């Protein structure tokens, strides 16, 4: 028991996000993906259905299979603690909620025939946001520019030239949210030497 006390729940938002996503994945397996479709996937539905509004936030917790979950959670668990330490748990949660909501609403409006499921938008928000952690007033880190070119450039290319079941729109939107959050949260901060 003493050994277990050495473990620290060091990034509560990040760890809870990964845990709830795992629970939703397991529920999906147990229900043959019915629970995923009902609670963890956003798609255009009747405005009178209260679950449609819930899914605008919760779709980012759902995943289609283990590979989908592991791919997203690898990044979330790698980048999330650093971002959460830099900005705090409240801001981190707020950034996840805003990114999910924007992605869910825009997906339903612009792509009414496409369901959205998974944390990819959150992952891209974290990728770009983590590269913006050293933004100073009047300066833009080269790492931020390169991340935008490499990650978002690839997604824009894929959106135009590749036909698959991956929502490049969610990736691009997540990256834009990450850049926005990074620039806004670091505005007015100067490097102390």
mmCIF file of C-alpha atoms in Angstrom:
data_model
loop_
_atom_site.group_PDB
_atom_site.id
_atom_site.type_symbol
_atom_site.label_atom_id
_atom_site.label_comp_id
_atom_site.label_asym_id
_atom_site.label_seq_id
_atom_site.Cartn_x
_atom_site.Cartn_y
_atom_site.Cartn_z
ATOM 1 C CA UNK A 1 0.000 0.000 0.000
ATOM 2 C CA UNK A 2 2.914 2.318 0.736
ATOM 3 C CA UNK A 3 4.073 1.828 -2.856
ATOM 4 C CA UNK A 4 0.751 3.127 -4.241
ATOM 5 C CA UNK A 5 1.091 6.354 -2.235
ATOM 6 C CA UNK A 6 4.095 7.272 -4.384
ATOM 7 C CA UNK A 7 1.862 7.779 -7.434
ATOM 8 C CA UNK A 8 0.566 11.298 -7.957
ATOM 9 C CA UNK A 9 -2.493 12.349 -9.957
ATOM 10 C CA UNK A 10 -0.273 15.067 -11.393
ATOM 11 C CA UNK A 11 -2.426 16.339 -14.257
ATOM 12 C CA UNK A 12 -6.046 15.907 -13.147
ATOM 13 C CA UNK A 13 -7.745 17.199 -16.297
ATOM 14 C CA UNK A 14 -5.473 15.222 -18.620
ATOM 15 C CA UNK A 15 -5.705 12.001 -16.622
ATOM 16 C CA UNK A 16 -9.471 12.297 -16.127
ATOM 17 C CA UNK A 17 -9.943 12.963 -19.852
ATOM 18 C CA UNK A 18 -7.966 9.798 -20.697
ATOM 19 C CA UNK A 19 -9.824 7.748 -18.065
ATOM 20 C CA UNK A 20 -13.309 8.881 -19.125
ATOM 21 C CA UNK A 21 -12.337 8.230 -22.755
ATOM 22 C CA UNK A 22 -11.266 4.712 -21.773
ATOM 23 C CA UNK A 23 -14.559 4.127 -19.949
ATOM 24 C CA UNK A 24 -16.511 5.342 -22.997
ATOM 25 C CA UNK A 25 -14.475 3.003 -25.219
ATOM 26 C CA UNK A 26 -15.182 0.029 -22.939
ATOM 27 C CA UNK A 27 -18.889 0.932 -22.871
ATOM 28 C CA UNK A 28 -18.788 1.042 -26.651
ATOM 29 C CA UNK A 29 -17.385 -2.477 -26.773
ATOM 30 C CA UNK A 30 -19.997 -3.740 -24.310
ATOM 31 C CA UNK A 31 -22.878 -2.167 -26.266
ATOM 32 C CA UNK A 32 -21.623 -2.907 -29.791
ATOM 33 C CA UNK A 33 -20.916 0.851 -30.218
ATOM 34 C CA UNK A 34 -24.528 1.840 -29.370
ATOM 35 C CA UNK A 35 -23.387 3.919 -26.376
ATOM 36 C CA UNK A 36 -20.701 5.548 -28.514
ATOM 37 C CA UNK A 37 -23.274 6.522 -31.111
ATOM 38 C CA UNK A 38 -25.730 7.741 -28.492
ATOM 39 C CA UNK A 39 -23.367 9.702 -26.218
ATOM 40 C CA UNK A 40 -19.870 10.014 -27.737
ATOM 41 C CA UNK A 41 -20.391 10.906 -31.382
ATOM 42 C CA UNK A 42 -21.771 14.175 -32.719
ATOM 43 C CA UNK A 43 -23.937 14.380 -35.800
ATOM 44 C CA UNK A 44 -26.811 16.509 -36.984
ATOM 45 C CA UNK A 45 -29.920 15.534 -35.061
ATOM 46 C CA UNK A 46 -33.241 17.077 -34.101
ATOM 47 C CA UNK A 47 -32.844 20.331 -32.183
ATOM 48 C CA UNK A 48 -35.466 18.942 -29.800
ATOM 49 C CA UNK A 49 -33.210 16.045 -28.782
ATOM 50 C CA UNK A 50 -31.332 17.107 -25.620
ATOM 51 C CA UNK A 51 -28.613 14.510 -26.318
ATOM 52 C CA UNK A 52 -27.616 16.433 -29.443
ATOM 53 C CA UNK A 53 -26.389 19.274 -27.211
ATOM 54 C CA UNK A 54 -24.580 16.906 -24.847
ATOM 55 C CA UNK A 55 -22.804 15.229 -27.778
ATOM 56 C CA UNK A 56 -21.439 18.614 -28.925
ATOM 57 C CA UNK A 57 -19.080 18.280 -25.961
ATOM 58 C CA UNK A 58 -18.777 14.537 -25.339
ATOM 59 C CA UNK A 59 -17.894 13.319 -28.845
ATOM 60 C CA UNK A 60 -14.228 14.026 -28.082
ATOM 61 C CA UNK A 61 -14.352 11.341 -25.371
ATOM 62 C CA UNK A 62 -15.502 8.593 -27.750
ATOM 63 C CA UNK A 63 -13.313 6.384 -29.901
ATOM 64 C CA UNK A 64 -14.129 3.750 -32.488
ATOM 65 C CA UNK A 65 -11.525 1.172 -31.416
ATOM 66 C CA UNK A 66 -8.303 0.595 -29.451
ATOM 67 C CA UNK A 67 -6.058 1.971 -32.201
ATOM 68 C CA UNK A 68 -8.081 5.183 -32.368
ATOM 69 C CA UNK A 69 -7.995 5.545 -28.573
ATOM 70 C CA UNK A 70 -4.282 4.744 -28.210
ATOM 71 C CA UNK A 71 -3.329 7.071 -31.052
ATOM 72 C CA UNK A 72 -5.139 10.012 -29.478
ATOM 73 C CA UNK A 73 -4.334 9.275 -25.836
ATOM 74 C CA UNK A 74 -0.616 8.894 -26.580
ATOM 75 C CA UNK A 75 -0.557 12.559 -27.557
ATOM 76 C CA UNK A 76 -2.975 13.665 -24.844
ATOM 77 C CA UNK A 77 -0.898 11.993 -22.133
ATOM 78 C CA UNK A 78 2.369 13.241 -23.632
ATOM 79 C CA UNK A 79 1.397 16.885 -24.143
ATOM 80 C CA UNK A 80 -1.486 17.375 -21.715
ATOM 81 C CA UNK A 81 0.518 17.420 -18.447
ATOM 82 C CA UNK A 82 2.929 20.039 -19.821
ATOM 83 C CA UNK A 83 0.092 22.260 -21.056
ATOM 84 C CA UNK A 84 -1.879 21.748 -17.839
ATOM 85 C CA UNK A 85 1.154 22.658 -15.727
ATOM 86 C CA UNK A 86 1.779 25.797 -17.807
ATOM 87 C CA UNK A 87 -1.806 27.104 -17.930
ATOM 88 C CA UNK A 88 -3.484 25.396 -14.964
ATOM 89 C CA UNK A 89 -6.223 22.796 -14.789
ATOM 90 C CA UNK A 90 -9.127 25.263 -15.080
ATOM 91 C CA UNK A 91 -7.769 26.834 -18.264
ATOM 92 C CA UNK A 92 -6.906 23.426 -19.676
ATOM 93 C CA UNK A 93 -10.457 22.207 -19.091
ATOM 94 C CA UNK A 94 -11.839 25.407 -20.592
ATOM 95 C CA UNK A 95 -9.671 25.030 -23.702
ATOM 96 C CA UNK A 96 -10.814 21.418 -24.167
ATOM 97 C CA UNK A 97 -14.480 22.399 -23.765
ATOM 98 C CA UNK A 98 -14.243 25.345 -26.171
ATOM 99 C CA UNK A 99 -12.336 23.326 -28.783
ATOM 100 C CA UNK A 100 -14.850 20.471 -28.558
ATOM 101 C CA UNK A 101 -17.835 22.801 -28.773
ATOM 102 C CA UNK A 102 -16.507 24.725 -31.764
ATOM 103 C CA UNK A 103 -15.612 21.467 -33.528
ATOM 104 C CA UNK A 104 -18.983 19.875 -32.768
ATOM 105 C CA UNK A 105 -21.068 22.871 -33.817
ATOM 106 C CA UNK A 106 -19.114 23.544 -37.019
ATOM 107 C CA UNK A 107 -19.070 19.865 -37.987
ATOM 108 C CA UNK A 108 -22.853 19.671 -37.587
ATOM 109 C CA UNK A 109 -23.368 22.883 -39.583
ATOM 110 C CA UNK A 110 -20.828 22.354 -42.369
ATOM 111 C CA UNK A 111 -20.822 18.553 -42.663
ATOM 112 C CA UNK A 112 -24.366 17.445 -41.745
ATOM 113 C CA UNK A 113 -23.864 13.946 -43.205
ATOM 114 C CA UNK A 114 -20.654 13.296 -41.235
ATOM 115 C CA UNK A 115 -20.489 12.041 -37.657
ATOM 116 C CA UNK A 116 -17.528 13.140 -35.567
ATOM 117 C CA UNK A 117 -15.991 10.939 -32.876
ATOM 118 C CA UNK A 118 -12.664 11.125 -31.051
ATOM 119 C CA UNK A 119 -10.156 13.461 -29.467
ATOM 120 C CA UNK A 120 -8.225 14.375 -32.631
ATOM 121 C CA UNK A 121 -9.241 18.034 -32.460
ATOM 122 C CA UNK A 122 -8.104 18.164 -28.838
ATOM 123 C CA UNK A 123 -4.833 16.467 -29.812
ATOM 124 C CA UNK A 124 -4.109 19.055 -32.493
ATOM 125 C CA UNK A 125 -5.032 21.848 -30.074
ATOM 126 C CA UNK A 126 -2.465 20.423 -27.624
ATOM 127 C CA UNK A 127 0.206 19.980 -30.313
ATOM 128 C CA UNK A 128 -0.008 23.596 -31.428
ATOM 129 C CA UNK A 129 -0.573 24.960 -27.914
ATOM 130 C CA UNK A 130 2.483 23.136 -26.588
ATOM 131 C CA UNK A 131 4.630 24.760 -29.261
ATOM 132 C CA UNK A 132 3.215 28.167 -28.288
ATOM 133 C CA UNK A 133 4.166 27.919 -24.606
ATOM 134 C CA UNK A 134 7.198 30.149 -25.091
ATOM 135 C CA UNK A 135 5.439 32.982 -26.930
ATOM 136 C CA UNK A 136 6.671 36.373 -25.790
ATOM 137 C CA UNK A 137 5.289 39.803 -26.563
ATOM 138 C CA UNK A 138 6.492 40.848 -30.010
ATOM 139 C CA UNK A 139 7.995 37.411 -30.803
ATOM 140 C CA UNK A 140 6.694 34.272 -32.457
ATOM 141 C CA UNK A 141 8.631 31.076 -31.731
ATOM 142 C CA UNK A 142 9.958 29.331 -34.831
ATOM 143 C CA UNK A 143 8.775 26.029 -33.317
ATOM 144 C CA UNK A 144 5.201 27.321 -33.482
ATOM 145 C CA UNK A 145 5.585 28.264 -37.149
ATOM 146 C CA UNK A 146 7.134 24.888 -38.008
ATOM 147 C CA UNK A 147 4.421 22.965 -36.141
ATOM 148 C CA UNK A 148 1.752 24.933 -38.000
ATOM 149 C CA UNK A 149 3.431 24.206 -41.331
ATOM 150 C CA UNK A 150 4.085 20.525 -40.654
ATOM 151 C CA UNK A 151 0.949 19.437 -38.809
ATOM 152 C CA UNK A 152 -1.677 21.778 -40.199
ATOM 153 C CA UNK A 153 -0.100 21.858 -43.650
ATOM 154 C CA UNK A 154 -0.320 18.071 -43.792
ATOM 155 C CA UNK A 155 -3.964 18.163 -42.710
ATOM 156 C CA UNK A 156 -4.849 20.801 -45.299
ATOM 157 C CA UNK A 157 -3.134 18.688 -47.982
ATOM 158 C CA UNK A 158 -4.990 15.568 -46.783
ATOM 159 C CA UNK A 159 -8.306 17.414 -46.734
ATOM 160 C CA UNK A 160 -7.847 18.369 -50.385
ATOM 161 C CA UNK A 161 -6.166 15.299 -51.870
ATOM 162 C CA UNK A 162 -6.896 12.282 -49.630
ATOM 163 C CA UNK A 163 -10.228 10.508 -49.263
ATOM 164 C CA UNK A 164 -10.516 8.691 -45.946
ATOM 165 C CA UNK A 165 -12.689 8.563 -42.851
ATOM 166 C CA UNK A 166 -10.501 10.991 -40.893
ATOM 167 C CA UNK A 167 -11.827 14.478 -40.179
ATOM 168 C CA UNK A 168 -9.020 16.756 -41.257
ATOM 169 C CA UNK A 169 -11.431 19.608 -40.529
ATOM 170 C CA UNK A 170 -11.395 18.682 -36.813
ATOM 171 C CA UNK A 171 -7.586 18.545 -36.850
ATOM 172 C CA UNK A 172 -7.264 21.921 -38.554
ATOM 173 C CA UNK A 173 -9.836 23.495 -36.258
ATOM 174 C CA UNK A 174 -8.105 22.052 -33.179
ATOM 175 C CA UNK A 175 -4.782 23.462 -34.373
ATOM 176 C CA UNK A 176 -6.327 26.891 -34.936
ATOM 177 C CA UNK A 177 -7.810 26.787 -31.431
ATOM 178 C CA UNK A 178 -4.412 25.819 -30.001
ATOM 179 C CA UNK A 179 -2.695 28.711 -31.793
ATOM 180 C CA UNK A 180 -5.379 31.126 -30.592
ATOM 181 C CA UNK A 181 -5.188 29.920 -26.979
ATOM 182 C CA UNK A 182 -1.392 30.056 -27.026
ATOM 183 C CA UNK A 183 -1.247 33.577 -28.396
ATOM 184 C CA UNK A 184 -4.011 34.901 -26.123
ATOM 185 C CA UNK A 185 -2.734 33.262 -22.934
ATOM 186 C CA UNK A 186 0.834 34.412 -23.501
ATOM 187 C CA UNK A 187 0.051 37.943 -24.698
ATOM 188 C CA UNK A 188 1.918 40.593 -22.778
ATOM 189 C CA UNK A 189 4.383 38.151 -21.216
ATOM 190 C CA UNK A 190 8.028 39.063 -21.458
ATOM 191 C CA UNK A 191 11.015 36.792 -21.023
ATOM 192 C CA UNK A 192 12.826 37.335 -17.738
ATOM 193 C CA UNK A 193 16.604 36.996 -17.989
#
